[in-house]
Amino acid sequence: MENIREKLAELKNKYREIYGNEAEASVFAPGRVNLIGEHTDYNGGYVFPCALSYGTFALGRKRGDRKIRMYSDNVTRLGIMESSLDDLKAYENDHFTGYVKGVIWAAEEAGFVCSTGMDILIWGDVPNGSGLSSSAALEVSIGLLIKTMFSFDAMTQPQIALLSQKAENDFMGMQCGIMDQFISAMGKDGHALLLNTGTLQYQHIPLEISGAEFVIVNSCVKHSLVGSAYNDRRNECETALRLIREAMQDGRIAMPASGKLPEGLCELTPAEFEAAAGVLQDQILYARAKHAVYENDRTIRAAEALSHGDTELFGKLMRESHASMRDLYEVSCEEMDILTDIANAKDYVLGARMTGGGFGGCSVNLIRKGYAEQFRKEVGEEYTAKTGKKPLFYAGIPCEGARRV
Ligand code: ADP
Ligand code: MG
C-alpha cells in the first residue's frame, strides 16, 4: 500500500456511496511472503514469512437486523452480495463472500457470536492467486473487523489466525496450513516471523540486513495443478510419516532423540531421517519426506543466519530451498525455474527461490542494496525474452500485521 491514509479516505467515501452510511470500523490485514520454509507448515515444521505492505482493507458497520451485506471494490461487477447470520453456509456462487461468511461462522463456533448483521466493504492490492495470500489477508481482515465491531476483547491475534484458517479449511474446503493467517495477524514491522507450526511458538526476528533487500517477482503464471498436487503432497507426507512411525513403534528403527513418536516429518533431524529412510522404499515418498525434513533444517539455519546479518548464507539456503522444491518436492514449473535461474546467475543476487505453494506465483529474491533498479530491468527483460510473460515486481517488506486503521 503506497499510502494507507489516502486509500482509507477513498474507501470510506466508497462505503458511504454504496451503503448510504458511515463505516464505524476499519482495519487492514497484510498479505505475506514466505522467505524460506516451504511445505513444512503441514509437516509440523518451521516457516519464516514476513508481512507485506500490500493487503486488504475491511470496513464495516453493524445493522439492526441479521443481514450480512458484502461488497468488494475489487470485483464491482458482483455488486452488493447478501447473506444472513442465519445462513452461514457455503454455496457454489459465493465468490469472495465464502471467506467472509467462513470467518463469521468460525468465530461463532469458538463462542464469538455476532449479535447483529453488518454491512462490509473490502478492497485489497494483494494479487489474487499469486502465492502472496490474498485469501489470508481477507480472512484476517474480517476476523479483526468483527472483533472491533462487536468488542470481542478476548479474541487474540493468534486466535484470529486460527479462526481464519478454520474458515479456509472447513468452510472453503482448502486444507492450508496455519502460516498465511498467522503472519497476516502477527507480522511485525522490520521483522520476519520464525514460526513453529507444530506448537505455534514464534519469534520475531529483526531483519538486520543493511547491505541487502528482498524483492518479490510475480511470474504471472499459475498452473492449474495447484489444488490437486497440494493434496497429493500432503498425502505423500502423511504416508511417509506413518511408515516411519510404524517402524519406530515395532523397533525396526530408532526413536528420535526426543523419545516420542514424531507427530510430523519435520520433528526429525536430517540425521534421524537418514537413519529411518530405509523404510521409505518408494522413491517418491523418500524424496517428498526428504524435502520436508531438510527444508525445515534450512529454515532454522536461515533464521539464525539472518538474525546476525549473514545474508550470504541466507541466500545460499534460499537457492538450496528452490532446488529441493524443484527436484524433490516437484512443485516448481518451467517459468519459475527460468525466473530463479536468471536471478541466481546475477552476482548481485544473493539468492532466489519460488515462494508459496508452487506451480507458478512469485519468487522471493535477496539482492544487494542498490541493485533493485538493475534487477528489475535485467530480470524483467530476460524473463520476458524467454517466456513471453511480463513479470511484476514488489518491494517494501517486512511490515506490521493486521491492525485497525
Ligand atoms: P492467494 O491466497 O494465493 O492469493 P487464493 O486462491 O487462496 O489465492 O485466494 C484468492 C481468492 O480470494 C480470490 O479468488 C477471491 O475469491 C478472494 N479474494 C481475496 N481478496 C479479495 C478481494 N479484495 N476482493 C474479492 N475477493 C478477494
Ligand atoms: Mg490463499
Tab-separated table of C-alpha atoms and ligand atoms in Angstrom:
chain	number	residue	atom	x	y	z
A	1	MET	CA	0.000	0.000	0.000
A	2	GLU	CA	1.569	3.270	-1.069
A	3	ASN	CA	-0.469	5.461	1.198
A	4	ILE	CA	-2.787	3.832	3.709
A	5	ARG	CA	-4.462	7.064	4.811
A	6	GLU	CA	-5.346	8.246	1.332
A	7	LYS	CA	-6.688	4.860	0.341
A	8	LEU	CA	-8.703	4.603	3.530
A	9	ALA	CA	-10.294	8.017	2.953
A	10	GLU	CA	-11.219	6.902	-0.551
A	11	LEU	CA	-12.739	3.671	0.759
A	12	LYS	CA	-14.728	5.494	3.428
A	13	ASN	CA	-16.255	7.607	0.681
A	14	LYS	CA	-16.962	4.498	-1.299
A	15	TYR	CA	-18.620	2.927	1.740
A	16	ARG	CA	-20.902	5.946	2.104
A	17	GLU	CA	-21.757	5.779	-1.588
A	18	ILE	CA	-22.529	2.044	-1.530
A	19	TYR	CA	-24.332	1.734	1.810
A	20	GLY	CA	-25.535	5.309	2.450
A	21	ASN	CA	-23.944	5.242	5.899
A	22	GLU	CA	-20.627	5.846	7.654
A	23	ALA	CA	-18.340	2.877	8.308
A	24	GLU	CA	-17.866	2.523	12.055
A	25	ALA	CA	-14.778	0.297	11.976
A	26	SER	CA	-11.921	-0.082	9.528
A	27	VAL	CA	-8.997	-2.493	9.548
A	28	PHE	CA	-6.134	-3.612	7.351
A	29	ALA	CA	-4.557	-7.081	7.133
A	30	PRO	CA	-1.453	-7.752	5.029
A	31	GLY	CA	-0.571	-10.455	2.547
A	32	ARG	CA	2.672	-12.288	3.130
A	33	VAL	CA	5.790	-13.622	1.544
A	34	ASN	CA	7.500	-16.705	2.874
A	35	LEU	CA	11.259	-16.146	2.869
A	36	ILE	CA	12.047	-19.828	3.386
A	37	GLY	CA	10.361	-22.967	4.788
A	38	GLU	CA	8.031	-24.192	2.072
A	39	HIS	CA	5.634	-27.111	2.531
A	40	THR	CA	6.840	-27.502	6.111
A	41	ASP	CA	3.737	-25.967	7.665
A	42	TYR	CA	1.570	-29.071	7.454
A	43	ASN	CA	4.527	-31.248	8.488
A	44	GLY	CA	4.859	-29.652	11.902
A	45	GLY	CA	7.918	-27.640	10.861
A	46	TYR	CA	9.185	-24.094	10.820
A	47	VAL	CA	8.264	-21.351	8.386
A	48	PHE	CA	9.862	-17.933	8.075
A	49	PRO	CA	7.473	-15.443	6.485
A	50	CYS	CA	7.043	-11.696	6.760
A	51	ALA	CA	4.069	-9.421	6.214
A	52	LEU	CA	3.816	-7.271	3.092
A	53	SER	CA	2.832	-3.643	2.745
A	54	TYR	CA	0.165	-4.981	0.368
A	55	GLY	CA	-3.025	-6.210	1.965
A	56	THR	CA	-6.775	-5.987	2.400
A	57	PHE	CA	-8.907	-3.279	3.953
A	58	ALA	CA	-12.228	-4.175	5.547
A	59	LEU	CA	-14.728	-1.528	6.603
A	60	GLY	CA	-17.920	-2.321	8.439
A	61	ARG	CA	-20.960	-1.174	10.313
A	62	LYS	CA	-23.421	-3.151	12.405
A	63	ARG	CA	-27.020	-3.417	11.194
A	64	GLY	CA	-30.297	-3.503	13.080
A	65	ASP	CA	-31.220	-6.899	11.603
A	66	ARG	CA	-29.406	-10.199	10.831
A	67	LYS	CA	-28.465	-9.464	7.216
A	68	ILE	CA	-24.840	-9.612	6.116
A	69	ARG	CA	-24.151	-7.412	3.104
A	70	MET	CA	-20.756	-7.616	1.419
A	71	TYR	CA	-19.151	-5.571	-1.321
A	72	SER	CA	-15.673	-5.896	-2.839
A	73	ASP	CA	-14.373	-2.815	-4.545
A	74	ASN	CA	-12.072	-5.171	-6.466
A	75	VAL	CA	-14.972	-7.069	-8.018
A	76	THR	CA	-17.533	-4.326	-8.527
A	77	ARG	CA	-19.478	-6.341	-11.106
A	78	LEU	CA	-20.781	-8.541	-8.277
A	79	GLY	CA	-22.446	-5.562	-6.621
A	80	ILE	CA	-23.669	-5.945	-3.040
A	81	MET	CA	-23.849	-9.626	-2.108
A	82	GLU	CA	-26.294	-10.573	0.573
A	83	SER	CA	-26.448	-13.315	3.184
A	84	SER	CA	-27.641	-13.710	6.757
A	85	LEU	CA	-26.317	-14.749	10.152
A	86	ASP	CA	-28.951	-17.484	9.959
A	87	ASP	CA	-27.478	-18.894	6.768
A	88	LEU	CA	-23.745	-19.272	7.341
A	89	LYS	CA	-23.300	-21.962	4.725
A	90	ALA	CA	-21.134	-22.271	1.630
A	91	TYR	CA	-22.784	-22.012	-1.781
A	92	GLU	CA	-21.495	-22.522	-5.312
A	93	ASN	CA	-21.728	-18.852	-6.310
A	94	ASP	CA	-20.358	-17.362	-3.093
A	95	HIS	CA	-17.235	-15.923	-4.696
A	96	PHE	CA	-15.314	-13.910	-2.069
A	97	THR	CA	-18.250	-13.921	0.366
A	98	GLY	CA	-17.360	-17.501	1.288
A	99	TYR	CA	-14.260	-16.197	3.086
A	100	VAL	CA	-16.301	-13.542	4.902
A	101	LYS	CA	-19.079	-15.903	5.980
A	102	GLY	CA	-16.486	-18.568	6.815
A	103	VAL	CA	-14.740	-16.330	9.331
A	104	ILE	CA	-18.022	-15.212	10.921
A	105	TRP	CA	-19.005	-18.883	11.161
A	106	ALA	CA	-15.651	-19.969	12.629
A	107	ALA	CA	-15.824	-17.149	15.186
A	108	GLU	CA	-19.308	-18.259	16.190
A	109	GLU	CA	-18.081	-21.853	16.608
A	110	ALA	CA	-15.439	-20.502	19.002
A	111	GLY	CA	-18.052	-18.615	21.026
A	112	PHE	CA	-17.654	-15.182	19.435
A	113	VAL	CA	-21.232	-14.703	18.282
A	114	CYS	CA	-22.059	-11.630	16.192
A	115	SER	CA	-25.244	-10.250	17.714
A	116	THR	CA	-26.420	-8.391	14.605
A	117	GLY	CA	-25.868	-8.374	10.872
A	118	MET	CA	-23.447	-5.989	9.181
A	119	ASP	CA	-22.523	-4.111	6.017
A	120	ILE	CA	-18.967	-4.829	4.894
A	121	LEU	CA	-16.806	-3.309	2.194
A	122	ILE	CA	-13.444	-4.775	1.261
A	123	TRP	CA	-10.649	-3.793	-1.073
A	124	GLY	CA	-7.141	-5.152	-1.422
A	125	ASP	CA	-3.989	-4.871	-3.512
A	126	VAL	CA	-2.552	-8.346	-2.998
A	127	PRO	CA	-2.701	-10.011	-6.420
A	128	ASN	CA	-5.177	-12.908	-6.163
A	129	GLY	CA	-3.836	-16.406	-6.617
A	130	SER	CA	-0.165	-15.396	-6.888
A	131	GLY	CA	1.093	-17.038	-3.741
A	132	LEU	CA	1.087	-13.854	-1.636
A	133	SER	CA	-2.013	-14.976	0.224
A	134	SER	CA	-4.788	-12.576	-0.599
A	135	SER	CA	-7.177	-15.121	0.910
A	136	ALA	CA	-5.492	-14.991	4.324
A	137	ALA	CA	-5.386	-11.183	4.184
A	138	LEU	CA	-9.118	-11.182	3.503
A	139	GLU	CA	-9.924	-13.677	6.262
A	140	VAL	CA	-7.791	-11.978	8.886
A	141	SER	CA	-9.215	-8.564	7.989
A	142	ILE	CA	-12.720	-9.919	8.594
A	143	GLY	CA	-11.649	-11.506	11.894
A	144	LEU	CA	-10.242	-8.218	13.128
A	145	LEU	CA	-13.224	-6.296	11.796
A	146	ILE	CA	-15.764	-8.330	13.769
A	147	LYS	CA	-13.529	-8.269	16.846
A	148	THR	CA	-13.549	-4.472	16.577
A	149	MET	CA	-17.256	-4.044	15.788
A	150	PHE	CA	-18.553	-6.496	18.377
A	151	SER	CA	-15.930	-5.777	21.071
A	152	PHE	CA	-14.684	-9.369	21.210
A	153	ASP	CA	-11.960	-8.316	23.639
A	154	ALA	CA	-10.965	-11.898	24.427
A	155	MET	CA	-10.211	-12.627	20.767
A	156	THR	CA	-6.411	-12.520	20.409
A	157	GLN	CA	-4.468	-12.041	17.166
A	158	PRO	CA	-3.266	-15.692	17.141
A	159	GLN	CA	-6.892	-16.711	17.623
A	160	ILE	CA	-7.922	-14.569	14.650
A	161	ALA	CA	-5.331	-16.516	12.666
A	162	LEU	CA	-6.738	-19.853	13.832
A	163	LEU	CA	-10.331	-18.835	13.097
A	164	SER	CA	-9.262	-17.705	9.645
A	165	GLN	CA	-7.512	-20.993	8.968
A	166	LYS	CA	-10.595	-22.868	10.135
A	167	ALA	CA	-12.686	-20.809	7.716
A	168	GLU	CA	-10.355	-21.713	4.854
A	169	ASN	CA	-10.128	-25.406	5.854
A	170	ASP	CA	-13.671	-26.206	6.888
A	171	PHE	CA	-15.785	-23.595	5.110
A	172	MET	CA	-13.846	-23.109	1.861
A	173	GLY	CA	-12.521	-26.693	1.756
A	174	MET	CA	-8.874	-25.698	1.219
A	175	GLN	CA	-6.584	-27.648	3.528
A	176	CYS	CA	-3.958	-24.926	4.014
A	177	GLY	CA	-1.597	-24.833	6.990
A	178	ILE	CA	-1.507	-22.034	9.561
A	179	MET	CA	1.346	-19.942	8.133
A	180	ASP	CA	-0.537	-17.453	5.966
A	181	GLN	CA	-3.128	-16.428	8.507
A	182	PHE	CA	-0.633	-16.387	11.356
A	183	ILE	CA	1.807	-13.990	9.716
A	184	SER	CA	-1.004	-11.764	8.465
A	185	ALA	CA	-2.271	-11.442	12.046
A	186	MET	CA	1.109	-11.397	13.803
A	187	GLY	CA	3.566	-9.624	11.478
A	188	LYS	CA	5.850	-7.007	12.981
A	189	ASP	CA	7.367	-4.043	11.199
A	190	GLY	CA	11.030	-4.670	10.362
A	191	HIS	CA	10.856	-8.318	11.420
A	192	ALA	CA	10.284	-11.717	9.905
A	193	LEU	CA	8.481	-14.366	11.947
A	194	LEU	CA	10.021	-17.709	12.773
A	195	LEU	CA	7.001	-19.872	13.491
A	196	ASN	CA	6.935	-23.449	14.681
A	197	THR	CA	3.743	-24.634	13.024
A	198	GLY	CA	3.609	-27.714	15.263
A	199	THR	CA	3.495	-25.780	18.550
A	200	LEU	CA	2.618	-22.252	17.315
A	201	GLN	CA	5.593	-20.932	19.269
A	202	TYR	CA	7.051	-17.995	17.431
A	203	GLN	CA	9.827	-15.485	17.469
A	204	HIS	CA	10.054	-12.150	15.673
A	205	ILE	CA	13.498	-11.937	14.118
A	206	PRO	CA	14.730	-8.427	13.262
A	207	LEU	CA	15.877	-8.244	9.671
A	208	GLU	CA	19.348	-6.840	10.174
A	209	ILE	CA	20.195	-6.661	6.522
A	210	SER	CA	21.593	-3.209	5.930
A	211	GLY	CA	23.514	-4.329	2.837
A	212	ALA	CA	20.701	-6.237	1.145
A	213	GLU	CA	16.977	-6.199	0.480
A	214	PHE	CA	14.189	-8.533	-0.550
A	215	VAL	CA	12.393	-8.144	-3.855
A	216	ILE	CA	9.390	-10.217	-4.908
A	217	VAL	CA	8.784	-11.095	-8.542
A	218	ASN	CA	5.419	-12.280	-9.820
A	219	SER	CA	5.995	-14.750	-12.662
A	220	CYS	CA	2.434	-14.062	-13.796
A	221	VAL	CA	1.866	-17.762	-14.387
A	222	LYS	CA	-0.306	-20.052	-12.350
A	223	HIS	CA	-0.719	-23.656	-13.403
A	224	SER	CA	-3.991	-25.306	-12.579
A	225	LEU	CA	-2.288	-28.224	-10.816
A	226	VAL	CA	-2.180	-26.327	-7.538
A	227	GLY	CA	-5.136	-27.797	-5.662
A	228	SER	CA	-4.722	-31.452	-6.596
A	229	ALA	CA	-0.916	-31.505	-6.361
A	230	TYR	CA	-1.097	-29.824	-2.972
A	231	ASN	CA	-3.373	-32.562	-1.673
A	232	ASP	CA	-1.142	-35.246	-3.252
A	233	ARG	CA	1.918	-33.857	-1.470
A	234	ARG	CA	0.093	-33.771	1.830
A	235	ASN	CA	-0.986	-37.376	1.398
A	236	GLU	CA	2.534	-38.464	0.443
A	237	CYS	CA	3.961	-36.808	3.553
A	238	GLU	CA	1.301	-38.426	5.720
A	239	THR	CA	2.109	-41.849	4.283
A	240	ALA	CA	5.844	-41.352	4.780
A	241	LEU	CA	5.254	-40.308	8.378
A	242	ARG	CA	3.012	-43.299	9.024
A	243	LEU	CA	5.628	-45.741	7.674
A	244	ILE	CA	8.345	-44.170	9.802
A	245	ARG	CA	6.183	-44.178	12.929
A	246	GLU	CA	5.223	-47.828	12.426
A	247	ALA	CA	8.859	-48.832	12.044
A	248	MET	CA	9.742	-46.888	15.206
A	249	GLN	CA	6.885	-48.476	17.113
A	250	ASP	CA	7.932	-52.035	16.339
A	251	GLY	CA	11.608	-51.293	16.900
A	252	ARG	CA	12.862	-51.591	13.301
A	253	ILE	CA	14.344	-48.104	13.542
A	254	ALA	CA	15.448	-45.993	16.487
A	255	MET	CA	13.139	-43.485	18.137
A	256	PRO	CA	14.120	-39.829	17.719
A	257	ALA	CA	16.202	-38.148	20.428
A	258	SER	CA	13.017	-36.698	21.947
A	259	GLY	CA	11.927	-40.246	22.841
A	260	LYS	CA	8.486	-39.555	21.329
A	261	LEU	CA	6.968	-40.704	18.076
A	262	PRO	CA	7.080	-37.770	15.627
A	263	GLU	CA	3.745	-36.018	15.025
A	264	GLY	CA	5.129	-34.503	11.831
A	265	LEU	CA	8.053	-35.256	9.496
A	266	CYS	CA	9.760	-32.014	10.446
A	267	GLU	CA	10.250	-33.187	14.005
A	268	LEU	CA	13.025	-35.403	12.620
A	269	THR	CA	16.534	-34.026	12.211
A	270	PRO	CA	18.254	-34.813	8.901
A	271	ALA	CA	20.363	-37.454	10.713
A	272	GLU	CA	17.289	-39.104	12.265
A	273	PHE	CA	15.590	-39.048	8.893
A	274	GLU	CA	18.528	-40.667	7.087
A	275	ALA	CA	18.600	-43.396	9.746
A	276	ALA	CA	14.904	-44.014	9.112
A	277	ALA	CA	14.949	-43.625	5.340
A	278	GLY	CA	15.262	-47.369	4.690
A	279	VAL	CA	11.569	-47.836	5.384
A	280	LEU	CA	10.700	-45.456	2.522
A	281	GLN	CA	11.225	-47.881	-0.356
A	282	ASP	CA	9.127	-45.750	-2.666
A	283	GLN	CA	11.474	-43.153	-4.171
A	284	ILE	CA	8.727	-40.539	-4.434
A	285	LEU	CA	7.830	-40.854	-0.764
A	286	TYR	CA	11.515	-40.660	0.134
A	287	ALA	CA	12.010	-37.507	-1.957
A	288	ARG	CA	8.944	-35.755	-0.535
A	289	ALA	CA	9.880	-36.559	3.044
A	290	LYS	CA	13.477	-35.553	2.443
A	291	HIS	CA	12.367	-32.154	1.220
A	292	ALA	CA	10.250	-31.577	4.323
A	293	VAL	CA	12.980	-32.599	6.760
A	294	TYR	CA	15.848	-30.717	5.095
A	295	GLU	CA	13.742	-27.653	4.305
A	296	ASN	CA	12.860	-27.435	7.978
A	297	ASP	CA	16.523	-27.652	8.907
A	298	ARG	CA	17.373	-24.957	6.325
A	299	THR	CA	14.673	-22.705	7.748
A	300	ILE	CA	16.080	-22.857	11.265
A	301	ARG	CA	19.590	-22.179	9.948
A	302	ALA	CA	18.368	-19.385	7.683
A	303	ALA	CA	16.581	-17.547	10.502
A	304	GLU	CA	19.700	-17.904	12.617
A	305	ALA	CA	21.845	-16.559	9.753
A	306	LEU	CA	19.605	-13.574	9.159
A	307	SER	CA	19.420	-12.698	12.843
A	308	HIS	CA	23.105	-11.825	12.719
A	309	GLY	CA	23.094	-10.381	9.226
A	310	ASP	CA	24.662	-13.320	7.374
A	311	THR	CA	22.954	-12.623	4.071
A	312	GLU	CA	25.433	-14.771	2.108
A	313	LEU	CA	24.396	-17.905	3.984
A	314	PHE	CA	20.734	-16.933	3.812
A	315	GLY	CA	20.997	-16.578	0.028
A	316	LYS	CA	22.722	-19.946	-0.306
A	317	LEU	CA	19.942	-21.615	1.711
A	318	MET	CA	17.329	-19.923	-0.494
A	319	ARG	CA	18.946	-21.440	-3.587
A	320	GLU	CA	19.058	-24.871	-1.959
A	321	SER	CA	15.416	-24.483	-0.998
A	322	HIS	CA	14.426	-23.796	-4.583
A	323	ALA	CA	16.419	-26.762	-5.892
A	324	SER	CA	14.693	-29.001	-3.352
A	325	MET	CA	11.223	-27.774	-4.345
A	326	ARG	CA	12.117	-28.338	-7.976
A	327	ASP	CA	13.827	-31.734	-7.729
A	328	LEU	CA	12.494	-33.456	-4.607
A	329	TYR	CA	9.083	-31.955	-3.937
A	330	GLU	CA	8.382	-31.271	-7.637
A	331	VAL	CA	6.223	-28.214	-7.103
A	332	SER	CA	8.074	-25.780	-9.358
A	333	CYS	CA	7.370	-25.185	-13.046
A	334	GLU	CA	9.345	-24.192	-16.115
A	335	GLU	CA	8.689	-20.455	-15.872
A	336	MET	CA	9.591	-20.367	-12.192
A	337	ASP	CA	12.838	-22.250	-12.816
A	338	ILE	CA	13.672	-19.799	-15.599
A	339	LEU	CA	12.888	-16.838	-13.339
A	340	THR	CA	15.002	-18.071	-10.430
A	341	ASP	CA	17.850	-19.235	-12.704
A	342	ILE	CA	18.045	-15.775	-14.274
A	343	ALA	CA	18.167	-14.150	-10.850
A	344	ASN	CA	20.595	-16.625	-9.306
A	345	ALA	CA	23.047	-16.047	-12.172
A	346	LYS	CA	23.454	-12.344	-11.217
A	347	ASP	CA	26.406	-11.546	-8.989
A	348	TYR	CA	24.327	-9.004	-7.069
A	349	VAL	CA	21.677	-11.604	-6.230
A	350	LEU	CA	22.386	-13.499	-3.009
A	351	GLY	CA	19.588	-15.985	-3.509
A	352	ALA	CA	16.307	-16.519	-5.333
A	353	ARG	CA	13.586	-19.099	-4.803
A	354	MET	CA	9.954	-19.724	-5.532
A	355	THR	CA	7.707	-18.788	-2.637
A	356	GLY	CA	4.249	-20.136	-1.835
A	357	GLY	CA	2.613	-23.423	-2.680
A	358	GLY	CA	4.093	-23.811	-6.157
A	359	PHE	CA	3.427	-24.198	-9.887
A	360	GLY	CA	3.934	-20.500	-10.544
A	361	GLY	CA	3.166	-17.442	-8.480
A	362	CYS	CA	6.031	-15.444	-7.058
A	363	SER	CA	9.731	-15.721	-6.384
A	364	VAL	CA	11.470	-14.054	-3.473
A	365	ASN	CA	14.929	-12.654	-4.083
A	366	LEU	CA	17.586	-11.380	-1.718
A	367	ILE	CA	19.676	-8.822	-3.583
A	368	ARG	CA	22.491	-6.461	-2.670
A	369	LYS	CA	21.357	-2.962	-1.723
A	370	GLY	CA	21.364	-0.508	-4.583
A	371	TYR	CA	20.661	-3.053	-7.333
A	372	ALA	CA	16.866	-3.053	-7.272
A	373	GLU	CA	16.585	-0.972	-10.442
A	374	GLN	CA	19.112	-3.084	-12.345
A	375	PHE	CA	17.433	-6.259	-11.076
A	376	ARG	CA	14.032	-5.165	-12.361
A	377	LYS	CA	15.406	-4.228	-15.737
A	378	GLU	CA	17.646	-7.238	-16.327
A	379	VAL	CA	15.468	-9.946	-14.813
A	380	GLY	CA	12.371	-8.407	-16.378
A	381	GLU	CA	13.844	-8.331	-19.865
A	382	GLU	CA	15.431	-11.758	-19.754
A	383	TYR	CA	12.315	-13.398	-18.310
A	384	THR	CA	10.121	-11.813	-20.966
A	385	ALA	CA	12.539	-12.853	-23.710
A	386	LYS	CA	12.453	-16.475	-22.541
A	387	THR	CA	8.786	-16.870	-21.643
A	388	GLY	CA	6.873	-14.084	-23.375
A	389	LYS	CA	5.469	-13.077	-19.963
A	390	LYS	CA	5.869	-9.711	-18.307
A	391	PRO	CA	6.749	-10.100	-14.630
A	392	LEU	CA	5.622	-7.757	-11.834
A	393	PHE	CA	7.871	-6.557	-9.028
A	394	TYR	CA	7.043	-5.780	-5.398
A	395	ALA	CA	9.201	-4.376	-2.611
A	396	GLY	CA	8.600	-2.971	0.842
A	397	ILE	CA	8.856	-5.787	3.350
A	398	PRO	CA	8.580	-6.548	6.168
A	399	CYS	CA	5.572	-4.690	7.560
A	400	GLU	CA	3.212	-4.741	10.502
A	401	GLY	CA	0.471	-7.383	10.802
A	402	ALA	CA	-3.296	-6.836	10.919
A	403	ARG	CA	-4.324	-3.612	12.608
A	404	ARG	CA	-7.081	-1.053	12.996
A	405	VAL	CA	-6.638	1.884	10.650
B	1	ADP	P1	-3.969	-16.424	-2.804
B	1	ADP	O1	-4.361	-16.550	-1.377
B	1	ADP	O2	-2.662	-17.064	-3.105
B	1	ADP	O3	-3.990	-15.013	-3.285
B	1	ADP	P2	-6.381	-17.942	-3.174
B	1	ADP	O4	-6.933	-18.673	-4.332
B	1	ADP	O5	-6.150	-18.675	-1.916
B	1	ADP	O6	-5.044	-17.218	-3.670
B	1	ADP	O7	-7.354	-16.728	-2.824
B	1	ADP	C1	-7.818	-15.871	-3.826
B	1	ADP	C2	-9.296	-15.629	-3.649
B	1	ADP	O8	-9.516	-14.783	-2.506
B	1	ADP	C3	-9.934	-14.893	-4.786
B	1	ADP	O9	-10.347	-15.779	-5.789
B	1	ADP	C4	-11.116	-14.208	-4.123
B	1	ADP	O10	-12.215	-15.079	-4.006
B	1	ADP	C5	-10.633	-13.946	-2.722
B	1	ADP	N1	-10.205	-12.543	-2.513
B	1	ADP	C6	-9.078	-12.131	-1.911
B	1	ADP	N2	-9.033	-10.786	-1.828
B	1	ADP	C7	-10.166	-10.323	-2.383
B	1	ADP	C8	-10.730	-9.019	-2.599
B	1	ADP	N3	-10.084	-7.926	-2.221
B	1	ADP	N4	-11.924	-8.943	-3.216
B	1	ADP	C9	-12.598	-10.046	-3.592
B	1	ADP	N5	-12.125	-11.284	-3.422
B	1	ADP	C10	-10.932	-11.450	-2.824
B	2	MG	MG	-4.747	-18.402	-0.376
